[in-house]
XYZ file of C-alpha atoms in Angstrom:
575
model
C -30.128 -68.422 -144.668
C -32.086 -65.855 -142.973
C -33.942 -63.285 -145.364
C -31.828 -60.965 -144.875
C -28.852 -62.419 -146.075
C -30.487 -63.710 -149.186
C -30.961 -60.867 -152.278
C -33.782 -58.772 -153.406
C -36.315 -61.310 -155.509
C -36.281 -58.719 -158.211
C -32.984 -59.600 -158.462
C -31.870 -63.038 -161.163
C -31.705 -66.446 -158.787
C -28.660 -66.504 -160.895
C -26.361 -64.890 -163.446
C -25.607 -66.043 -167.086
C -22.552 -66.201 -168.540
C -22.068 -65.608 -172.059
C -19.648 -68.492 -172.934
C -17.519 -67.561 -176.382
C -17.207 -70.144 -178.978
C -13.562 -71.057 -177.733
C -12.682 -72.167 -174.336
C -10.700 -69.402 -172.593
C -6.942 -70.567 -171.283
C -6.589 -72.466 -167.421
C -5.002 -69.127 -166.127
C -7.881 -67.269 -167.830
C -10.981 -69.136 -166.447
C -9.665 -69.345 -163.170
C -9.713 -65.268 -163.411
C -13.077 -65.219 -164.661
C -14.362 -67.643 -162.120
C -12.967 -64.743 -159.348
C -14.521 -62.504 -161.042
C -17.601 -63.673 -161.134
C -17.813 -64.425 -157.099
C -17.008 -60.561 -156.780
C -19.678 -59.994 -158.820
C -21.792 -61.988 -156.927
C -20.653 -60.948 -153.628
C -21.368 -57.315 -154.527
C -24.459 -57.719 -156.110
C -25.930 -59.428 -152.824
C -24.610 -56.832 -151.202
C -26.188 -54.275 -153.272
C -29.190 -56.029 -153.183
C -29.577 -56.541 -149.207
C -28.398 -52.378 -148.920
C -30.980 -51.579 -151.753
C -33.633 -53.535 -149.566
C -32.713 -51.526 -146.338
C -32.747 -48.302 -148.050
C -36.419 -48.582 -149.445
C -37.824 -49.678 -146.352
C -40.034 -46.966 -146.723
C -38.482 -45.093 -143.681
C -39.648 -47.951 -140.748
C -36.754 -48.427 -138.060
C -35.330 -51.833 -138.143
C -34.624 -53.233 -134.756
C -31.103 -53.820 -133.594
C -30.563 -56.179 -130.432
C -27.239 -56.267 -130.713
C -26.944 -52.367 -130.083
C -29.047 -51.104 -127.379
C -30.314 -47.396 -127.534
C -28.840 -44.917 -125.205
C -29.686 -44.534 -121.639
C -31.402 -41.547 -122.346
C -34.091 -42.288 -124.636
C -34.517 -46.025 -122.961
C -37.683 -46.775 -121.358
C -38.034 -46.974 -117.586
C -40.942 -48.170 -115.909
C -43.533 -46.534 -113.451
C -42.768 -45.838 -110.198
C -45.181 -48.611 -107.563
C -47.788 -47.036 -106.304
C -48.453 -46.739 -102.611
C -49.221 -50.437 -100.901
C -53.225 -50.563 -100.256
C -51.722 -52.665 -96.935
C -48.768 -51.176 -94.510
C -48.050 -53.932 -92.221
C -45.377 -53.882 -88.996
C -43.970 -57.110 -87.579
C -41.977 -58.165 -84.982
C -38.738 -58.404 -86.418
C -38.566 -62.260 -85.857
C -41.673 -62.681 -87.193
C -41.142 -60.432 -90.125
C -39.935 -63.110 -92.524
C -42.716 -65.430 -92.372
C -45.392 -62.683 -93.174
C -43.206 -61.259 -95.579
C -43.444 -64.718 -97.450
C -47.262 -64.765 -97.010
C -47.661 -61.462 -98.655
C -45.613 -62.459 -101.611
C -48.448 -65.024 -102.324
C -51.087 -62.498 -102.776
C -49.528 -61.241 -105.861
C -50.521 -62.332 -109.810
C -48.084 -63.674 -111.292
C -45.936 -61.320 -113.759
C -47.751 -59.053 -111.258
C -44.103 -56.099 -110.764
C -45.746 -54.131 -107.250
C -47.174 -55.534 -104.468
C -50.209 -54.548 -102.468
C -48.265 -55.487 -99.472
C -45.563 -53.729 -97.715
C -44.240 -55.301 -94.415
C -41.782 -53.583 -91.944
C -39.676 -55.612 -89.196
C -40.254 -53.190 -86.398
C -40.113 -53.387 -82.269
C -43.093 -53.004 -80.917
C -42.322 -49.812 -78.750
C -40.561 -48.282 -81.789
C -43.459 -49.088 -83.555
C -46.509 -47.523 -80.929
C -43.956 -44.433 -81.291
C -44.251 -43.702 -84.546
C -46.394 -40.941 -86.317
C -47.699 -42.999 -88.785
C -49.834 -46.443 -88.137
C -49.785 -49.607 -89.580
C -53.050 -50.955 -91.046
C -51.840 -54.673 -89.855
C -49.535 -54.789 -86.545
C -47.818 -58.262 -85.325
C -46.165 -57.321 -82.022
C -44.710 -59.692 -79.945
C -47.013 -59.403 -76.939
C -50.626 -58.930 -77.090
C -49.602 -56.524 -74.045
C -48.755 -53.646 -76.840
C -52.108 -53.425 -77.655
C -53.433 -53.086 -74.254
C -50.585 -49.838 -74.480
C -52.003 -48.620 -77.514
C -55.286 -48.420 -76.287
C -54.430 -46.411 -73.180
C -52.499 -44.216 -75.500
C -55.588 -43.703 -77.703
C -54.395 -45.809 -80.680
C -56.900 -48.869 -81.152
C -56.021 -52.087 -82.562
C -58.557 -55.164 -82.904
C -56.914 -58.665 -82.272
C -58.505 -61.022 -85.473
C -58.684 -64.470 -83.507
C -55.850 -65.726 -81.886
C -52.468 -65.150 -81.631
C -50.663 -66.069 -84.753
C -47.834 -68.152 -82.696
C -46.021 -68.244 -78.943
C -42.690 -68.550 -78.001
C -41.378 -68.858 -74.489
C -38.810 -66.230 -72.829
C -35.030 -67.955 -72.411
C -32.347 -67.133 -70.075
C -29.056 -67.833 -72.561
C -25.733 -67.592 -72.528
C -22.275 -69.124 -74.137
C -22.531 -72.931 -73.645
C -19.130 -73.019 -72.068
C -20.622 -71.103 -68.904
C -23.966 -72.846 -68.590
C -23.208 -74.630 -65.329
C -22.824 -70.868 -64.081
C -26.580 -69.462 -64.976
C -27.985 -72.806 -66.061
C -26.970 -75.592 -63.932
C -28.055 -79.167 -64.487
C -29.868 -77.186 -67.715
C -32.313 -75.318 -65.370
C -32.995 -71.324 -65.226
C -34.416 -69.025 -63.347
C -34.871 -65.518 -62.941
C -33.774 -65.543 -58.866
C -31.299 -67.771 -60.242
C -29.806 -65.137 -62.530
C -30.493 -61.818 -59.747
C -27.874 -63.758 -57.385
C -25.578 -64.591 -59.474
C -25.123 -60.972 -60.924
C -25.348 -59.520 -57.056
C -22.192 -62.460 -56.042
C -20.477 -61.763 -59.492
C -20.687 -65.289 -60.471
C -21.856 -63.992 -63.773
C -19.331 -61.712 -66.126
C -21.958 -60.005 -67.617
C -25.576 -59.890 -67.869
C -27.575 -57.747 -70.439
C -30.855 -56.981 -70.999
C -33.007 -55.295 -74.165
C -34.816 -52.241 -73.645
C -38.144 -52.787 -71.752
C -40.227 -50.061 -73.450
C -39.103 -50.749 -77.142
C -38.633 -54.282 -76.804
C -41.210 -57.190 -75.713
C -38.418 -59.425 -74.665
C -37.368 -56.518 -72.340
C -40.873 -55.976 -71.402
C -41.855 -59.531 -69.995
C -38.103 -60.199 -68.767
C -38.343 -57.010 -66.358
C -42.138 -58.042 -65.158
C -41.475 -61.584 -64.380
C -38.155 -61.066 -62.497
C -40.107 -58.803 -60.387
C -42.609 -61.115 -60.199
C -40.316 -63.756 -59.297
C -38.570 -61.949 -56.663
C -41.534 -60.890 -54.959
C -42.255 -64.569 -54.719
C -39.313 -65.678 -53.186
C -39.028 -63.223 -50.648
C -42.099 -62.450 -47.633
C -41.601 -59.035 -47.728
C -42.568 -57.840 -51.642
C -40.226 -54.575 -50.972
C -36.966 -57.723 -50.456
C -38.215 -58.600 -53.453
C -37.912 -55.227 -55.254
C -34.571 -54.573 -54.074
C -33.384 -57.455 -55.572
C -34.781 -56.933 -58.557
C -33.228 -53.057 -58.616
C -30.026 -55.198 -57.089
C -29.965 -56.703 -61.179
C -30.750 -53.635 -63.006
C -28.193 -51.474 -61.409
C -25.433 -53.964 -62.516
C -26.531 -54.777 -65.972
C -23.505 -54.590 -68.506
C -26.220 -52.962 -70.864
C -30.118 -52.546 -70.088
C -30.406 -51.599 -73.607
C -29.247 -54.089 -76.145
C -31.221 -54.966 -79.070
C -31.908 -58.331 -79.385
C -31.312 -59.379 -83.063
C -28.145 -57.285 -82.883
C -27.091 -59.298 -79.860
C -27.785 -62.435 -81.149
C -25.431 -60.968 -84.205
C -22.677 -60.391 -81.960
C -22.952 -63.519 -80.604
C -22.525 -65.156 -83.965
C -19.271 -63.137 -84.892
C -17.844 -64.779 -81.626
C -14.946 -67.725 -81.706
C -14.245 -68.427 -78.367
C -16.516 -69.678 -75.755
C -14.882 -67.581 -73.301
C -14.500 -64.598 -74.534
C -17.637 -64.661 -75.496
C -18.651 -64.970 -71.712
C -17.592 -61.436 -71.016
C -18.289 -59.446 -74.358
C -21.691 -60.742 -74.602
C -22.828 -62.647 -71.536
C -26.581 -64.060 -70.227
C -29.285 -62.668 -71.854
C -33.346 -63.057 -72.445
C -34.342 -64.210 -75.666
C -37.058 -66.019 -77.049
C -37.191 -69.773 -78.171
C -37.983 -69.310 -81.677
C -34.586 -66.622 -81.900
C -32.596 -69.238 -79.301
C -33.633 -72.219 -81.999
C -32.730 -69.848 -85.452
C -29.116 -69.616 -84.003
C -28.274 -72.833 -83.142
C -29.730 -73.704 -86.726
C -27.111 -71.646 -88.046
C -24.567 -73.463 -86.687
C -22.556 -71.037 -85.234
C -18.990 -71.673 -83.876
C -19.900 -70.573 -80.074
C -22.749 -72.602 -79.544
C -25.670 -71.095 -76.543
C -27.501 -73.170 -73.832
C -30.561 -72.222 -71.498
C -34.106 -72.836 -70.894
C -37.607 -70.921 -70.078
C -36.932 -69.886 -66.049
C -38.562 -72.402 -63.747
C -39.872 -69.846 -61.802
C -41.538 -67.167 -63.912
C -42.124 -68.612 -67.587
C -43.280 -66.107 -69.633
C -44.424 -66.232 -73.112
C -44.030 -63.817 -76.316
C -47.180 -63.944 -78.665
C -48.042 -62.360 -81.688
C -51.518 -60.856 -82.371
C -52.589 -60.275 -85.521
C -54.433 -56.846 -85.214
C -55.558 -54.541 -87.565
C -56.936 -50.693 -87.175
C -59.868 -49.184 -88.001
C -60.248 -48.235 -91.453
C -57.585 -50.953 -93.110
C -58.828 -52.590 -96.387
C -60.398 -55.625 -94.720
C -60.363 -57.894 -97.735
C -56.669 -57.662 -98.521
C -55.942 -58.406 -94.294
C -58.122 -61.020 -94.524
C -56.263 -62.646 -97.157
C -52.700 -62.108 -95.959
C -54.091 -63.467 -92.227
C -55.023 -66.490 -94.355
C -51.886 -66.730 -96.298
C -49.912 -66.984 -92.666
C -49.627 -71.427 -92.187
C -49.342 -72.905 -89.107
C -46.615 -74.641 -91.275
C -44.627 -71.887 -92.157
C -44.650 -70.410 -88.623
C -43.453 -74.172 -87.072
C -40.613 -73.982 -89.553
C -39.653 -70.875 -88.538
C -39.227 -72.291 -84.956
C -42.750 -70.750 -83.319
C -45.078 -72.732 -81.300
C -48.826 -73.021 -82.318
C -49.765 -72.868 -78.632
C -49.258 -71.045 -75.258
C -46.727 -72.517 -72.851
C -48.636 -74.571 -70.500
C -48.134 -72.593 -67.069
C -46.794 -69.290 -68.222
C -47.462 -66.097 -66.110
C -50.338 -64.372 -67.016
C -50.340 -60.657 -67.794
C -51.908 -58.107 -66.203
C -54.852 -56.592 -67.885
C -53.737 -53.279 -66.568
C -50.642 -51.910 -69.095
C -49.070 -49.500 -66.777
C -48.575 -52.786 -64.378
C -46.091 -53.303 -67.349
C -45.279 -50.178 -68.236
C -44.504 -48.671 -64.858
C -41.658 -51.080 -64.243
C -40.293 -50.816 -67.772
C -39.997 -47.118 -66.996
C -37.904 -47.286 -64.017
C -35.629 -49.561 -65.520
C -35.385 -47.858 -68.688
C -34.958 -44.174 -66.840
C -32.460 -45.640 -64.473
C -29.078 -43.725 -64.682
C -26.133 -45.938 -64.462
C -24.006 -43.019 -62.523
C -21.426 -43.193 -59.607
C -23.763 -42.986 -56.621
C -23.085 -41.169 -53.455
C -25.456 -41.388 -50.637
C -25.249 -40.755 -47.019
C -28.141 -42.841 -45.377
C -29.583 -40.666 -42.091
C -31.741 -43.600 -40.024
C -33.951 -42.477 -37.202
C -33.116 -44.145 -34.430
C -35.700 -42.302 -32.081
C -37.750 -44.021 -29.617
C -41.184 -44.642 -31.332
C -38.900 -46.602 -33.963
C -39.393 -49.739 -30.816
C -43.069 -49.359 -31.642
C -44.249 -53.221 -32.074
C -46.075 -53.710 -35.720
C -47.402 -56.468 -37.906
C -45.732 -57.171 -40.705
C -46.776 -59.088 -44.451
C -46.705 -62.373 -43.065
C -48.815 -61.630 -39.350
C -45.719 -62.285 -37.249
C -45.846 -59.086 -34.613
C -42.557 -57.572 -34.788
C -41.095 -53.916 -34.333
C -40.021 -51.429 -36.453
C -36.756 -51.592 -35.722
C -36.443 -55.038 -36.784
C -38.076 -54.523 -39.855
C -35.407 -52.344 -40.439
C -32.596 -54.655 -39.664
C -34.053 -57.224 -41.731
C -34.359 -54.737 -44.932
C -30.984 -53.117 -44.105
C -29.581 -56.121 -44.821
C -31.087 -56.329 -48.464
C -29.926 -53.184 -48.862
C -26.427 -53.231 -47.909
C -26.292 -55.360 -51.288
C -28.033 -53.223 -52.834
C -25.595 -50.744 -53.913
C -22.677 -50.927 -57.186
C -19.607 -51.040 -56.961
C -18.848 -47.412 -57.893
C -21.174 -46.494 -54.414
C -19.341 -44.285 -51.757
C -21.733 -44.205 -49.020
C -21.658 -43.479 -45.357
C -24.598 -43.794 -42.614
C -25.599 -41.905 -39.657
C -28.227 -43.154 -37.141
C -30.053 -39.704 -35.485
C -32.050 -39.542 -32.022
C -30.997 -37.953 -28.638
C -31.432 -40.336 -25.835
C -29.956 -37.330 -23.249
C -30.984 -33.691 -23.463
C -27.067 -33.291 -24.628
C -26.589 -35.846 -27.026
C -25.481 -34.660 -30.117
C -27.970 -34.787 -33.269
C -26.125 -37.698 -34.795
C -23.977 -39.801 -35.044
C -21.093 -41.553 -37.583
C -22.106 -45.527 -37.817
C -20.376 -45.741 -41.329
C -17.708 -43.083 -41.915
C -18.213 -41.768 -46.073
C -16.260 -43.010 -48.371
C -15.873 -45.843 -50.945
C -18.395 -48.810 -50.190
C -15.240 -51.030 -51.878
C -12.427 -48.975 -49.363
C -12.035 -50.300 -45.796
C -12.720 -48.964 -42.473
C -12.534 -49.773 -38.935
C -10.422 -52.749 -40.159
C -13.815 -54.260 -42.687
C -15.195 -53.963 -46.047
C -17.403 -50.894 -45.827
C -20.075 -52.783 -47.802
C -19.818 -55.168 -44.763
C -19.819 -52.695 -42.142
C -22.698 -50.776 -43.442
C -24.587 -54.298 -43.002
C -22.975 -55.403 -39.673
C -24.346 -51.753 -38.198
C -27.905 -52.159 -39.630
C -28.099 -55.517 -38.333
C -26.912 -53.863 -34.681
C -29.668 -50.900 -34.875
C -31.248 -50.487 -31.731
C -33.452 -47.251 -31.049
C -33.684 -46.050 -27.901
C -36.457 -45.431 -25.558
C -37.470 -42.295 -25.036
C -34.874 -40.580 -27.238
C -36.154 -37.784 -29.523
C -36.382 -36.777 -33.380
C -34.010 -34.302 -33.757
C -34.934 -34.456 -38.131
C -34.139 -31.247 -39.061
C -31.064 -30.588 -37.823
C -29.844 -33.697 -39.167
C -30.552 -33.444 -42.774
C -29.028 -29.685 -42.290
C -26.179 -31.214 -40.999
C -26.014 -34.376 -43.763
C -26.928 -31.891 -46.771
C -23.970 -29.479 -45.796
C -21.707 -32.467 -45.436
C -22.081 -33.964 -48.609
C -21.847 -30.810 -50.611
C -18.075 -31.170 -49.734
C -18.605 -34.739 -51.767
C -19.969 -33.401 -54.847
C -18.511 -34.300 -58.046
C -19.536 -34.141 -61.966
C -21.440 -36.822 -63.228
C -22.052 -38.255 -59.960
C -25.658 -38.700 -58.564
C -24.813 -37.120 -54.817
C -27.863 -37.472 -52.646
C -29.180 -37.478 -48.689
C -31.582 -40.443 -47.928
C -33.284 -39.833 -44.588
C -36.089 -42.015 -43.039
C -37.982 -41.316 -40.206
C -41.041 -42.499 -38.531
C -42.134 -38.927 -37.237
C -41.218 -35.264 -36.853
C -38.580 -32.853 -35.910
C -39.635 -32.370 -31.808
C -38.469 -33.883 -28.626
C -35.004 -31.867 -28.293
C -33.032 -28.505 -28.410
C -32.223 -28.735 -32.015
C -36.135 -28.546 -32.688
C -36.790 -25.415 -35.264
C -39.155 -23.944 -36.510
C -40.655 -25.324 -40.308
C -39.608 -21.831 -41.670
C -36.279 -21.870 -39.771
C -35.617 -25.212 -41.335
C -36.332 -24.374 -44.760
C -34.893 -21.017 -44.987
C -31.241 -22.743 -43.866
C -31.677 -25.572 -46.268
C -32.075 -23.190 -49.217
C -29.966 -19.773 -47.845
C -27.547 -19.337 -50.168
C -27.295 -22.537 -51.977
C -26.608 -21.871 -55.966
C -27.756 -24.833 -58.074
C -24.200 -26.290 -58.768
C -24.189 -26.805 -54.768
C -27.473 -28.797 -54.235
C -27.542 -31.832 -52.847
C -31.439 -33.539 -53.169
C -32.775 -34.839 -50.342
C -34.940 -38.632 -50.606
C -37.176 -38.336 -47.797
C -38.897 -41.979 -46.763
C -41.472 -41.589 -44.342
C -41.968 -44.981 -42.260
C -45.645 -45.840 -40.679
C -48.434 -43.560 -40.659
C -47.056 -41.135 -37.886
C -44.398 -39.718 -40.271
C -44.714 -35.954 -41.233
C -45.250 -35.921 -44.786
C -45.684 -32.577 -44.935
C -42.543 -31.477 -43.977
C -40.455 -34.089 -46.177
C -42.396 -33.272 -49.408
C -40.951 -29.344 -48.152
C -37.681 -30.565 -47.564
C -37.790 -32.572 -50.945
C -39.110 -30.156 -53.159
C -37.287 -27.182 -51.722
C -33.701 -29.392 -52.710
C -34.742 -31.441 -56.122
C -35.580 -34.828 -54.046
C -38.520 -36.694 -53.771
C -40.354 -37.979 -50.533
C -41.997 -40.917 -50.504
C -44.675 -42.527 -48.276
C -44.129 -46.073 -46.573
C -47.349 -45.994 -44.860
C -47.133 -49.619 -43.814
C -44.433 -50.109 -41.814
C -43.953 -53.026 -43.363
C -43.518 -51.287 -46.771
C -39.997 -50.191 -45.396
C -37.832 -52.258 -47.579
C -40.262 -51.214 -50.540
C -39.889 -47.505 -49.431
C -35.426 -47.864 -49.426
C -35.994 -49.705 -52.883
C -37.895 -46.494 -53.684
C -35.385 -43.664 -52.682
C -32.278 -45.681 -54.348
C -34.397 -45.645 -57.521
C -35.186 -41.784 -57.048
C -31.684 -41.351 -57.013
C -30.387 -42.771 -60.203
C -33.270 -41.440 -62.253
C -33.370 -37.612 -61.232
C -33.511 -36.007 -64.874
């Protein structure tokens, strides 16, 4: 019995009973005996309330009855971590783990804070981590040129290779016999062998980031002529499903699908890297992925452990430490670089630049009209990239080619080919009539046409440059095509000047008919491409800047492909 059930001590251990000198009747002493356990009951009652009440005024605690919310004690806020950390978001985890080791035990806030963060999203933001893990040791090269330093502490933390992925029921599609490749992946989205291919944002994301450099990389390889290459490469960004997904979220949709198939077209091929390709199969999701690193541009994600200027040194120290090799293998990371990977460019905006233009493109209907200068200096012989002597006009046909690919399927296009072999030849003249590069005419595709006239382009001798009047002519004609939330533009290349015939004007009779009377709704930019060193770049930047365009030098003639690749990207990113 606890004490305080029993009764005060002052209180008799027992009570007496005065017993009379005659036993009391059976019905009587069973009365008496009730009695008496009142009396006792009562009495240790009394003596337990008596004890209570001269407890000389101390509280007596009551655990059975909390007190009220209001008067209940709540504890400190944390104080501000002595060590802000930001992580790639994959990586995230493991360093989160590592920093929960640094704390004493019974120990309630941590000197450790850690943030799963993109790199890009993290360069962006106003305030710096003391400790940043990107994904690339590339970031910090970016953060440097941006005035934000960072100093690497040893190696890399961990590596893991760039995948091509997709649903395992369309592998043989993007991955067949279980091999990838970035070339691999740009033809089957420009045949439509592939029902969707999506990419993560190139300046937030370093998956993006080393996807976009090594498929340029790659088709720059494949192809003797680098500007080929670039087309291609524009070729796959201009018919991504989405150039902006975010990875983890991806991977998330992935895991919500159920059908293989479906999950072909909703989702699609995608970069990722091993150590996020090995957490979802781990999960054991019901649409299972397959792929590999590319065979032709492996590229690897590593994670730098990098701290700022002014961090407490001690505490990064110790969390660096607390990071295992072993935790970071079971989280699906390598320990080493991939034996062959690409190596990055020491120069960030060799990065950067290309992450730009894919990031700025502008997924808009397109509408172009293509003005070629089929003048005679366009027969002028040249050497191209790989020493063969060829002409200009065949490095033309060659890159025409490329580009008749080039465009989406929501293109309307049409091309004219300008020179005047006769003093009364017109300006110009229709090859490709305008219209939907899907629609037919003259009984073909016009995708098809547009490449079967390129590949028949043959300037003739003698015949002059009669520039000006054309892109007067081409600028008023497709101001009858303009339509909201289209990009309308006039892509003219030439390899000299307006001269040689009776449309030649005057540079301030040109310009004051390209810009007389034309309100803003009605402007229609011109993309000047100047082929070879003879061009007049003068007089395209003019015509360029006087209608919103851009001109842009091909100084080598065999930069032409490089210098198309150009103009179509000017066009989809005009702000």
């Amino acid at each position: 019995m606890s004490e305080n059930e029993w009764p005060d001590p002052r209180l008799p251990d027992r009570i007496e009973w005065s017993q009379p000198h005659h036993d009391p009747p059976p019905g009587r002493a069973r009365a008496l005996l009730a009695a008496a356990v009142v009396v006792l009951v009562l009495l240790a009652a009394g003596g337990i309330a008596w004890r209570l009440m001269s407890n000389r005024g101390t509280p007596v605690a009551q655990p059975s009855a909390p007190p009220p919310a209001s008067t209940r004690e709540t504890p400190p806020p944390c104080p501000e971590p002595k060590l802000r950390v930001a992580a790639a978001p994959e990586i995230a985890p493991v360093i989160q783990r590592a920093a929960g080791t640094l704390s004493q035990p019974g120990q309630r806030c941590s000197e450790v804070t850690v943030e799963a963060v993109e790199p890009g999203t993290a360069l962006a933001a106003e305030s710096q981590p003391d400790v940043w893990v990107p994904s690339s040791s590339a970031w910090l090269a970016v953060a440097k040129s941006r005035g934000r330093v960072y100093t690497a502490a040893g190696a890399p933390l961990a590596w893991s290779p760039l995948m091509i992925v997709g649903p395992e029921a369309m592998s043989g599609l993007f991955a067949p016999n279980g091999a990838t490749s970035w070339t691999g992946l740009v033809q089957g989205t420009i045949q439509k062998r592939l029902p969707a291919v999506r990419m993560p944002d190139p300046t937030l994301t370093t998956t993006g980031l080393l996807a976009v450099y090594a498929i340029h990389q790659a088709t720059a390889k494949a192809n003797p002529d680098a500007g080929i290459g670039q087309l291609q490469a524009l070729t796959l960004r201009s018919r991504l499903e989405n150039a902006a997904v975010d990875p983890t979220g991806l991977l998330g949709q992935m895991a919500g699908q159920t059908d293989s198939t479906a999950a072909a077209y909703e989702v699609g091929v995608f970069p990722i890297t091993e150590q996020q390709f090995l957490g979802y199969e781990k999960a054991g999701h019901d649409v299972r992925l397959a792929g590999a690193p590319p065979a032709d541009g492996q590229v690897d994600a590593d994670y730098p452990y990098a701290t700022r200027k002014g961090a407490p040194a001690d505490l990064a120290k110790r969390l660096r430490a607390a990071i295992t090799a072993e935790a970071l293998t079971a989280a699906g990371f390598r320990t080493g670089a991939t034996k062959g990977a690409l190596k990055l460019p020491a120069d960030p905006g060799a990065l950067i630049g290309p992450a730009r233009q894919w990031a700025g493109y502008k997924a808009v209907a397109f509408q172009v009209l293509l003005m070629i200068d089929a003048s005679g200096s366009m027969n002028e012989k040249i050497t191209d990239r790989s020493g063969r002597t060829v002409t200009k006009a065949s490095l033309l046909r060659e890159s025409g080619a490329s580009a008749a690919q080039l465009f989406g399927d929501d293109t309307s296009l049409g091309m004219w080919f300008f020179g005047t072999p006769r003093p009364d030849s017109p300006a110009h003249t229709e090859e490709v009539a305008f219209g939907p590069i899907l629609g037919s005419t003259g009984g073909k595709l016009r995708r098809d046409q547009l490449a079967a006239k390129i590949g028949g382009y043959r300037p003739v001798v003698n015949a002059g440059t009669p520039l000006y009047q054309t892109v007067l002519d081409g600028v008023a004609e497709m101001r009858g095509h303009l339509k909201p939330k289209a990009a309308t533009v006039v892509v003219v290349l030439t390899d000299g000047s307006d001269g040689g015939t009776k449309y030649r004007m005057s540079d301030a009779d040109f310009l004051k008919k390209l810009t007389g009377g034309v309100t803003p709704a009605k402007q229609v930019p011109v993309i000047a491409v100047g082929y070879g060193p003879d061009a007049n770049m003068p007089a395209l930047q003019r015509m360029a800047k006087a209608t919103g365009g851009q001109a842009i030098a091909a100084k080598n003639p065999a930069d032409l492909a490089a210098g198309i690749a150009q103009a179509f990207l000017a066009a989809h990113t005009r702000p």
